[in-house]
Coordinates of C-alpha atoms and ligand atoms in Angstrom, one line a residue:
M1 CA -0.2 0.5 0.3
D2 CA 1.4 3.1 -1.1
T3 CA -0.9 6.0 0.8
V4 CA -3.0 6.0 3.3
H5 CA -6.4 7.7 2.8
I6 CA -7.5 9.1 5.9
A7 CA -10.8 10.7 6.6
V8 CA -11.5 12.5 10.2
V9 CA -14.7 13.7 11.1
G10 CA -15.7 17.0 12.8
A11 CA -13.9 20.2 12.5
G12 CA -14.1 21.1 15.7
V13 CA -10.9 21.9 17.6
I14 CA -10.0 17.8 17.9
G15 CA -10.9 16.8 14.7
L16 CA -8.5 20.0 13.5
S17 CA -6.0 19.4 15.6
T18 CA -6.0 15.6 15.2
A19 CA -6.0 15.8 11.1
M20 CA -3.1 18.5 11.6
C21 CA -1.3 16.1 14.1
I22 CA -1.6 13.0 10.9
S23 CA -0.4 14.9 8.8
Q24 CA 2.5 16.6 10.6
L25 CA 3.3 12.3 12.0
V26 CA 2.4 10.3 9.1
P27 CA 4.2 10.1 6.8
R28 CA 2.2 9.2 3.0
S29 CA -0.7 9.8 4.3
S30 CA -3.3 11.3 2.8
I31 CA -6.0 13.6 5.3
T32 CA -9.6 14.8 4.6
V33 CA -11.6 16.6 6.9
I34 CA -15.2 16.1 6.8
S35 CA -17.9 18.1 8.8
D36 CA -21.4 19.4 9.0
K37 CA -19.9 22.3 10.2
F38 CA -16.8 24.3 10.3
T39 CA -15.6 27.4 12.1
P40 CA -17.4 29.8 13.5
D41 CA -20.1 27.6 14.4
T42 CA -18.6 24.8 15.5
T43 CA -18.6 24.3 20.0
S44 CA -15.3 24.9 20.0
N45 CA -16.0 28.6 19.2
V46 CA -17.9 29.4 22.0
A47 CA -14.9 27.9 24.4
A48 CA -13.4 30.5 26.0
G49 CA -10.1 28.7 25.6
M50 CA -8.2 28.5 28.7
L51 CA -5.7 26.4 29.3
I52 CA -7.3 24.8 32.9
P53 CA -7.8 20.7 32.7
H54 CA -10.8 19.4 33.7
K55 CA -10.8 15.7 35.4
Y56 CA -13.5 13.1 33.6
P57 CA -14.4 10.6 36.0
D58 CA -12.5 7.5 34.3
T59 CA -9.7 8.9 32.2
P60 CA -6.9 8.1 34.8
V61 CA -4.8 11.8 36.7
P62 CA -1.9 10.8 34.5
T63 CA -3.1 10.1 31.4
L64 CA -5.4 13.7 31.3
K65 CA -1.6 15.2 32.6
Q66 CA 0.5 13.9 29.8
W67 CA -2.3 15.4 27.4
F68 CA -2.6 18.3 29.2
T69 CA 1.6 18.9 29.4
E70 CA 1.9 17.6 25.5
T71 CA -0.9 20.5 24.9
F72 CA 0.4 22.6 27.0
Q73 CA 4.3 22.7 25.4
H74 CA 2.7 22.5 22.2
L75 CA 1.0 26.0 22.8
S76 CA 3.9 27.9 24.1
E77 CA 5.9 27.4 21.3
I78 CA 3.9 28.9 19.5
A79 CA 3.3 31.9 22.0
K80 CA 6.5 32.6 22.1
S81 CA 6.6 32.3 18.2
A82 CA 5.9 35.3 15.4
E83 CA 3.0 32.9 14.4
A84 CA 1.3 33.5 18.0
V85 CA -1.0 36.1 17.0
D86 CA -2.4 34.4 13.4
A87 CA -2.7 31.4 16.1
G88 CA -4.4 33.8 18.6
V89 CA -2.3 31.7 21.3
H90 CA -1.0 33.7 24.4
L91 CA 0.1 33.9 27.7
V92 CA -2.4 35.3 30.6
S93 CA -1.8 35.9 34.8
G94 CA -4.4 35.4 37.1
W95 CA -6.3 33.9 40.1
Q96 CA -8.6 31.8 41.0
V97 CA -10.2 32.0 44.1
F98 CA -12.5 30.0 46.8
R99 CA -15.1 30.8 49.2
S100 CA -13.2 27.9 51.1
V101 CA -9.8 25.8 51.0
P102 CA -10.4 23.5 48.5
H103 CA -9.7 19.4 48.5
E104 CA -6.4 19.9 46.8
E105 CA -4.8 22.5 47.6
V106 CA -1.5 22.4 44.9
P107 CA -3.9 20.9 41.8
F108 CA -2.1 18.0 39.6
W109 CA -1.4 20.5 36.9
A110 CA 0.6 23.0 39.0
D111 CA 3.6 22.3 37.9
V112 CA 3.1 22.2 34.0
V113 CA 1.2 25.8 33.9
L114 CA 4.0 28.6 34.7
G115 CA 4.7 30.1 38.7
F116 CA 1.9 28.4 40.7
R117 CA 1.4 29.7 43.8
K118 CA -0.5 29.8 46.9
M119 CA -2.2 34.3 46.7
T120 CA -0.8 36.2 50.0
E121 CA -3.3 38.0 52.1
A122 CA -2.5 41.3 50.0
E123 CA -4.1 39.8 46.7
L124 CA -6.9 38.2 48.2
K125 CA -7.6 41.5 49.6
R126 CA -9.3 42.3 46.3
F127 CA -11.8 39.2 46.9
P128 CA -13.7 39.9 50.0
Q129 CA -15.9 36.8 49.9
H130 CA -13.0 34.2 49.6
I131 CA -10.6 33.0 51.5
F132 CA -8.5 30.9 49.2
G133 CA -6.8 31.2 45.7
Q134 CA -4.4 30.4 43.6
A135 CA -2.0 32.7 41.3
F136 CA -0.7 31.4 38.1
T137 CA -0.1 32.0 34.9
T138 CA -1.3 29.7 31.8
L139 CA -2.3 29.9 27.9
K140 CA -5.4 31.5 26.1
C141 CA -6.6 29.6 23.1
E142 CA -8.6 32.0 21.1
T143 CA -10.5 29.6 19.0
S144 CA -11.9 32.5 16.5
A145 CA -7.8 32.5 15.4
Y146 CA -6.8 28.8 15.6
L147 CA -9.1 26.8 14.0
P148 CA -8.7 28.5 10.9
W149 CA -5.3 28.8 11.4
L150 CA -5.1 25.1 12.3
E151 CA -7.4 25.2 8.9
K152 CA -5.8 26.5 6.9
R153 CA -2.3 25.2 7.7
I154 CA -4.4 21.9 6.8
K155 CA -5.0 22.6 3.5
E156 CA -0.5 23.8 3.2
G157 CA 0.5 20.4 4.0
G158 CA -2.3 19.2 1.2
G159 CA -5.4 18.4 3.2
L160 CA -8.3 18.8 2.5
L161 CA -12.2 19.9 3.6
L162 CA -14.9 19.1 3.2
T163 CA -18.5 20.2 4.3
R164 CA -20.9 17.0 4.2
R165 CA -22.4 15.5 7.0
I166 CA -22.5 11.9 8.1
E167 CA -24.9 9.7 9.2
D168 CA -23.1 6.1 8.5
L169 CA -19.3 5.8 9.3
W170 CA -19.6 2.8 6.8
E171 CA -20.2 5.9 4.0
L172 CA -16.4 6.1 4.2
Q173 CA -15.5 2.3 3.0
P174 CA -13.8 1.7 0.7
S175 CA -12.9 5.5 -0.2
F176 CA -11.0 6.0 2.6
D177 CA -8.3 3.2 4.6
I178 CA -8.9 4.5 7.9
V179 CA -11.9 7.0 9.8
V180 CA -11.0 8.9 12.7
N181 CA -14.1 10.2 14.3
C182 CA -13.6 13.2 16.3
S183 CA -17.8 14.1 15.8
G184 CA -18.2 15.4 19.6
L185 CA -21.8 15.4 20.9
G186 CA -21.8 13.9 17.1
S187 CA -20.7 10.4 18.4
R188 CA -24.0 10.1 20.1
Q189 CA -25.6 9.6 16.9
L190 CA -22.7 9.0 14.7
V191 CA -21.4 5.8 16.8
G192 CA -25.4 5.3 18.7
D193 CA -23.3 6.3 22.7
S194 CA -25.5 6.8 24.6
T195 CA -23.1 7.7 27.8
I196 CA -21.9 11.1 25.6
S197 CA -25.1 13.7 26.4
P198 CA -24.6 18.2 25.9
V199 CA -23.9 19.7 29.5
R200 CA -24.8 23.7 28.2
G201 CA -22.2 26.7 28.9
Q202 CA -23.6 29.9 28.1
V203 CA -21.4 32.7 28.1
L204 CA -21.2 36.4 27.7
R205 CA -18.6 38.5 25.4
V206 CA -17.9 41.9 26.5
Q207 CA -15.7 44.9 25.6
A208 CA -13.2 45.5 28.9
P209 CA -9.9 46.5 27.3
W210 CA -8.8 46.8 30.9
V211 CA -9.5 44.1 32.4
K212 CA -5.6 41.9 32.2
H213 CA -6.4 39.5 34.4
F214 CA -8.3 36.3 34.5
I215 CA -9.9 35.3 37.8
R216 CA -11.6 31.9 38.3
D217 CA -13.9 31.1 41.0
G218 CA -12.4 27.5 42.4
S219 CA -16.2 26.3 41.5
G220 CA -15.6 26.8 38.1
L221 CA -19.4 28.3 37.4
T222 CA -18.1 31.9 37.5
Y223 CA -14.9 33.1 35.2
V224 CA -13.7 36.4 33.7
Y225 CA -11.3 35.8 31.1
P226 CA -9.6 38.7 29.2
G227 CA -8.3 36.9 25.5
T228 CA -7.0 39.7 22.6
S229 CA -10.4 40.8 21.4
Y230 CA -12.8 40.5 24.0
V231 CA -13.7 39.0 27.2
T232 CA -15.2 36.4 28.6
L233 CA -17.9 36.2 31.0
G234 CA -19.5 32.4 32.2
G235 CA -20.4 30.6 32.9
T236 CA -23.3 27.8 33.3
R237 CA -23.4 24.0 33.5
Q238 CA -26.2 22.7 32.8
E239 CA -26.1 19.3 31.9
G240 CA -29.0 17.2 29.8
D241 CA -30.0 20.8 28.1
W242 CA -29.7 21.3 24.2
N243 CA -31.0 24.6 24.3
L244 CA -29.1 26.4 21.9
S245 CA -30.7 29.8 22.4
P246 CA -29.6 32.0 24.8
D247 CA -31.1 32.7 27.7
A248 CA -31.8 36.3 28.9
E249 CA -32.3 35.7 32.7
L250 CA -29.3 33.7 32.4
S251 CA -26.9 36.6 30.9
R252 CA -27.8 38.3 33.5
E253 CA -27.0 36.5 36.6
I254 CA -23.9 35.5 34.4
F255 CA -23.1 39.5 33.9
S256 CA -23.9 40.1 38.0
R257 CA -21.8 37.4 38.9
C258 CA -18.4 38.1 36.8
C259 CA -19.0 41.8 38.4
A260 CA -19.3 40.9 42.1
L261 CA -15.5 39.2 41.3
E262 CA -14.7 42.0 39.0
P263 CA -16.8 45.3 39.8
S264 CA -15.3 47.2 36.7
L265 CA -16.6 44.9 34.7
H266 CA -20.2 47.4 35.6
R267 CA -18.8 49.8 32.3
A268 CA -18.2 46.5 30.1
Y269 CA -20.0 47.1 26.9
S270 CA -20.9 45.3 23.8
I271 CA -21.8 42.6 25.1
E272 CA -22.7 39.5 22.7
E273 CA -24.5 36.1 24.3
K274 CA -22.7 32.9 23.1
V275 CA -24.1 29.1 23.8
G276 CA -22.9 26.1 23.3
L277 CA -23.0 22.0 24.4
R278 CA -20.1 20.9 25.5
P279 CA -19.9 16.9 24.7
S280 CA -19.5 15.4 27.9
R281 CA -18.5 11.8 28.8
P282 CA -17.5 10.3 32.1
D283 CA -14.0 9.6 29.7
V284 CA -12.6 10.2 26.9
R285 CA -13.2 7.9 24.1
L286 CA -9.6 7.8 22.7
Q287 CA -9.4 3.7 20.7
K288 CA -9.3 1.6 17.9
E289 CA -12.4 -0.1 16.5
L290 CA -12.5 -2.9 13.6
L291 CA -15.9 -2.8 12.5
V292 CA -17.4 -5.4 9.7
Q293 CA -20.4 -5.9 8.4
G294 CA -20.6 -8.5 5.5
G295 CA -17.4 -8.7 4.6
Q296 CA -15.9 -5.9 4.9
R297 CA -14.0 -3.7 7.1
L298 CA -13.5 -0.3 8.9
L299 CA -10.5 0.6 10.7
V300 CA -11.9 3.4 13.2
V301 CA -10.3 5.1 15.8
H302 CA -12.0 7.3 18.5
N303 CA -11.0 10.5 19.5
Y304 CA -13.7 12.4 21.6
G305 CA -16.1 13.4 24.9
H306 CA -13.7 15.9 25.9
G307 CA -16.5 17.6 27.6
S308 CA -15.5 21.0 29.9
G309 CA -11.7 20.9 28.8
G310 CA -10.6 19.6 25.3
I311 CA -8.7 23.3 24.7
S312 CA -6.6 22.0 27.3
V313 CA -5.8 18.8 26.6
H314 CA -6.5 18.9 22.2
W315 CA -2.6 18.4 21.7
G316 CA -2.1 15.5 23.7
S317 CA -5.2 13.8 23.1
A318 CA -4.2 14.6 18.7
L319 CA -1.0 13.2 19.4
E320 CA -2.9 10.0 20.8
A321 CA -4.9 9.4 18.4
T322 CA -2.7 9.7 15.7
R323 CA -0.1 7.0 17.4
L324 CA -3.6 4.6 17.5
V325 CA -3.9 5.9 13.3
M326 CA -0.5 4.6 12.7
E327 CA -0.8 0.9 14.8
W328 CA -4.0 0.8 12.0
I329 CA -2.1 1.7 9.4
H330 CA 1.1 -0.8 10.3
T331 CA -1.6 -3.0 10.8
L332 CA -2.9 -2.4 6.7
R333 CA 1.1 -2.7 5.8
T334 CA 1.5 -5.7 7.6
P335 CA -0.6 -8.3 5.8
A336 CA -1.9 -11.1 8.8
P337 CA -4.7 -12.9 9.6
M338 CA -8.7 -11.2 10.5
S339 CA -8.2 -12.6 13.7
K340 CA -5.4 -11.5 14.5
M341 CA -6.5 -8.2 14.4
Ligands
FAD401 C1 -19.2 27.4 27.2 C2 -17.8 27.0 26.6 C3 -16.7 27.0 27.6 C4 -15.4 26.5 27.0 N1 -14.6 27.1 27.5 C5 -13.7 26.4 27.8 C6 -11.8 26.4 28.7 O1 -11.9 28.0 28.3 N2 -11.4 26.0 28.5 C7 -11.3 24.3 27.5 O2 -10.0 23.5 28.1 N3 -12.1 23.9 27.4 C8 -13.6 24.9 27.5 N4 -15.0 24.4 26.6 C9 -14.9 23.2 26.5 C10 -14.4 22.6 25.2 O3 -15.5 23.4 24.3 C11 -15.0 21.5 24.2 O4 -14.7 20.7 25.0 C12 -14.4 21.0 23.1 O5 -14.9 22.0 22.0 C13 -14.3 20.1 22.6 O6 -14.4 19.8 21.4 P1 -14.4 18.8 19.8 O7 -14.1 19.0 18.6 O8 -14.7 17.0 20.6 O9 -16.5 19.4 19.9 P2 -16.5 20.3 19.0 O10 -16.3 21.5 18.4 O11 -18.5 20.1 18.5 O12 -16.9 20.0 17.0 C14 -17.3 18.5 16.3 C15 -17.4 18.4 15.3 O13 -17.6 17.1 15.1 C16 -19.0 18.2 13.6 N5 -19.6 16.7 13.6 C17 -20.9 16.4 14.5 N6 -21.8 14.9 14.1 C18 -21.7 14.9 12.5 C19 -22.2 14.2 11.5 N7 -22.4 13.5 12.0 N8 -21.4 14.0 10.6 C20 -20.4 15.1 10.4 N9 -20.1 16.6 11.5 C21 -20.0 16.0 11.8 C22 -19.5 19.0 14.1 O14 -19.8 19.9 13.0 C23 -18.3 19.9 14.8 O15 -17.4 20.4 13.4 C24 -15.7 25.1 26.6 C25 -17.2 25.1 26.3 C26 -18.6 26.1 26.6 C27 -19.2 25.2 25.7

């Protein structure tokens, strides 16, 4: 076999980063990203894009830490290159504050972000409702820039982007040798995975260029994340809610919670509402699957279910998916009885 034809289903941060990673690391591969929606219409576009990982109940912490570390290192390289502005990746410093001392005073990711330390009494005076805090510098990946940048890199590498809804992965056979499923919440229908469900998130994007530090309430529910073109104010976590329309009452509530953390936001202007559905699952599904039907076989790699923290781990997760693609290619190039696959 010469060139391996690979289809990546999904064009959110997971699909595009996986496509780019495969095209960089897998020789003699041809990549086609197939998706019903592209930037700016994906869940990934709604994400604030802060690199602060979220735990998944069934994904082991060492695995999660590895994905986060790989993602942080990868984006750090971009942030210190001339590409930083085009890619929308930059460093941001700030505080995570708690109303009571958290169970884990030093989280598992503390040595991955930069300059992690406990906040001083003087710093905490700014947050009279909070008694404990962590100060650190992390990265922000603005998906409104990062996704188009990824698309451009994929095309420059010879990859194709196709707008199409896939109802069944078998539609991609025999045109493709391997299918990588990065369809996020779409996997509920596409591969019949009933363990994935939406966690609705509503945020506001406001103009408040004087806000330079991020502030995150330790509950993760309220946050102020400054970026290059707007400040994201969050948020909500509504399990099982599929409603993509903004709720004005929730917007007022988010604004008031954020103003309590950062009173200067009362002067914010140009307020926009955004809603996204986090593709939530007990663990990220990162695995190979061999589908067999009527004597035909379809080699699949799944990479979906990144819930609240997909931006934070996307590159590590793409590297892992790429390793699985390489294993399938090895299988394709090594004739073996099907029973051994
Ligand atoms: C309000 C909010 C704030 C967030 N903030 C952060 C944050 O600060 N940091 C962080 O790390 N994470 C954050 N997240 C989480 C992050 O957005 C997700 O984890 C991530 O975007 C998931 O990426 P994805 O590519 O799997 O999904 P998506 O972006 O949803 O992409 C899925 C893709 O698959 C395509 N697709 C689906 N089904 C089909 C089909 N049948 N045929 C063809 N194409 C299909 C879709 O069109 C889409 O292109 C936030 C999420 C929300 C909602």
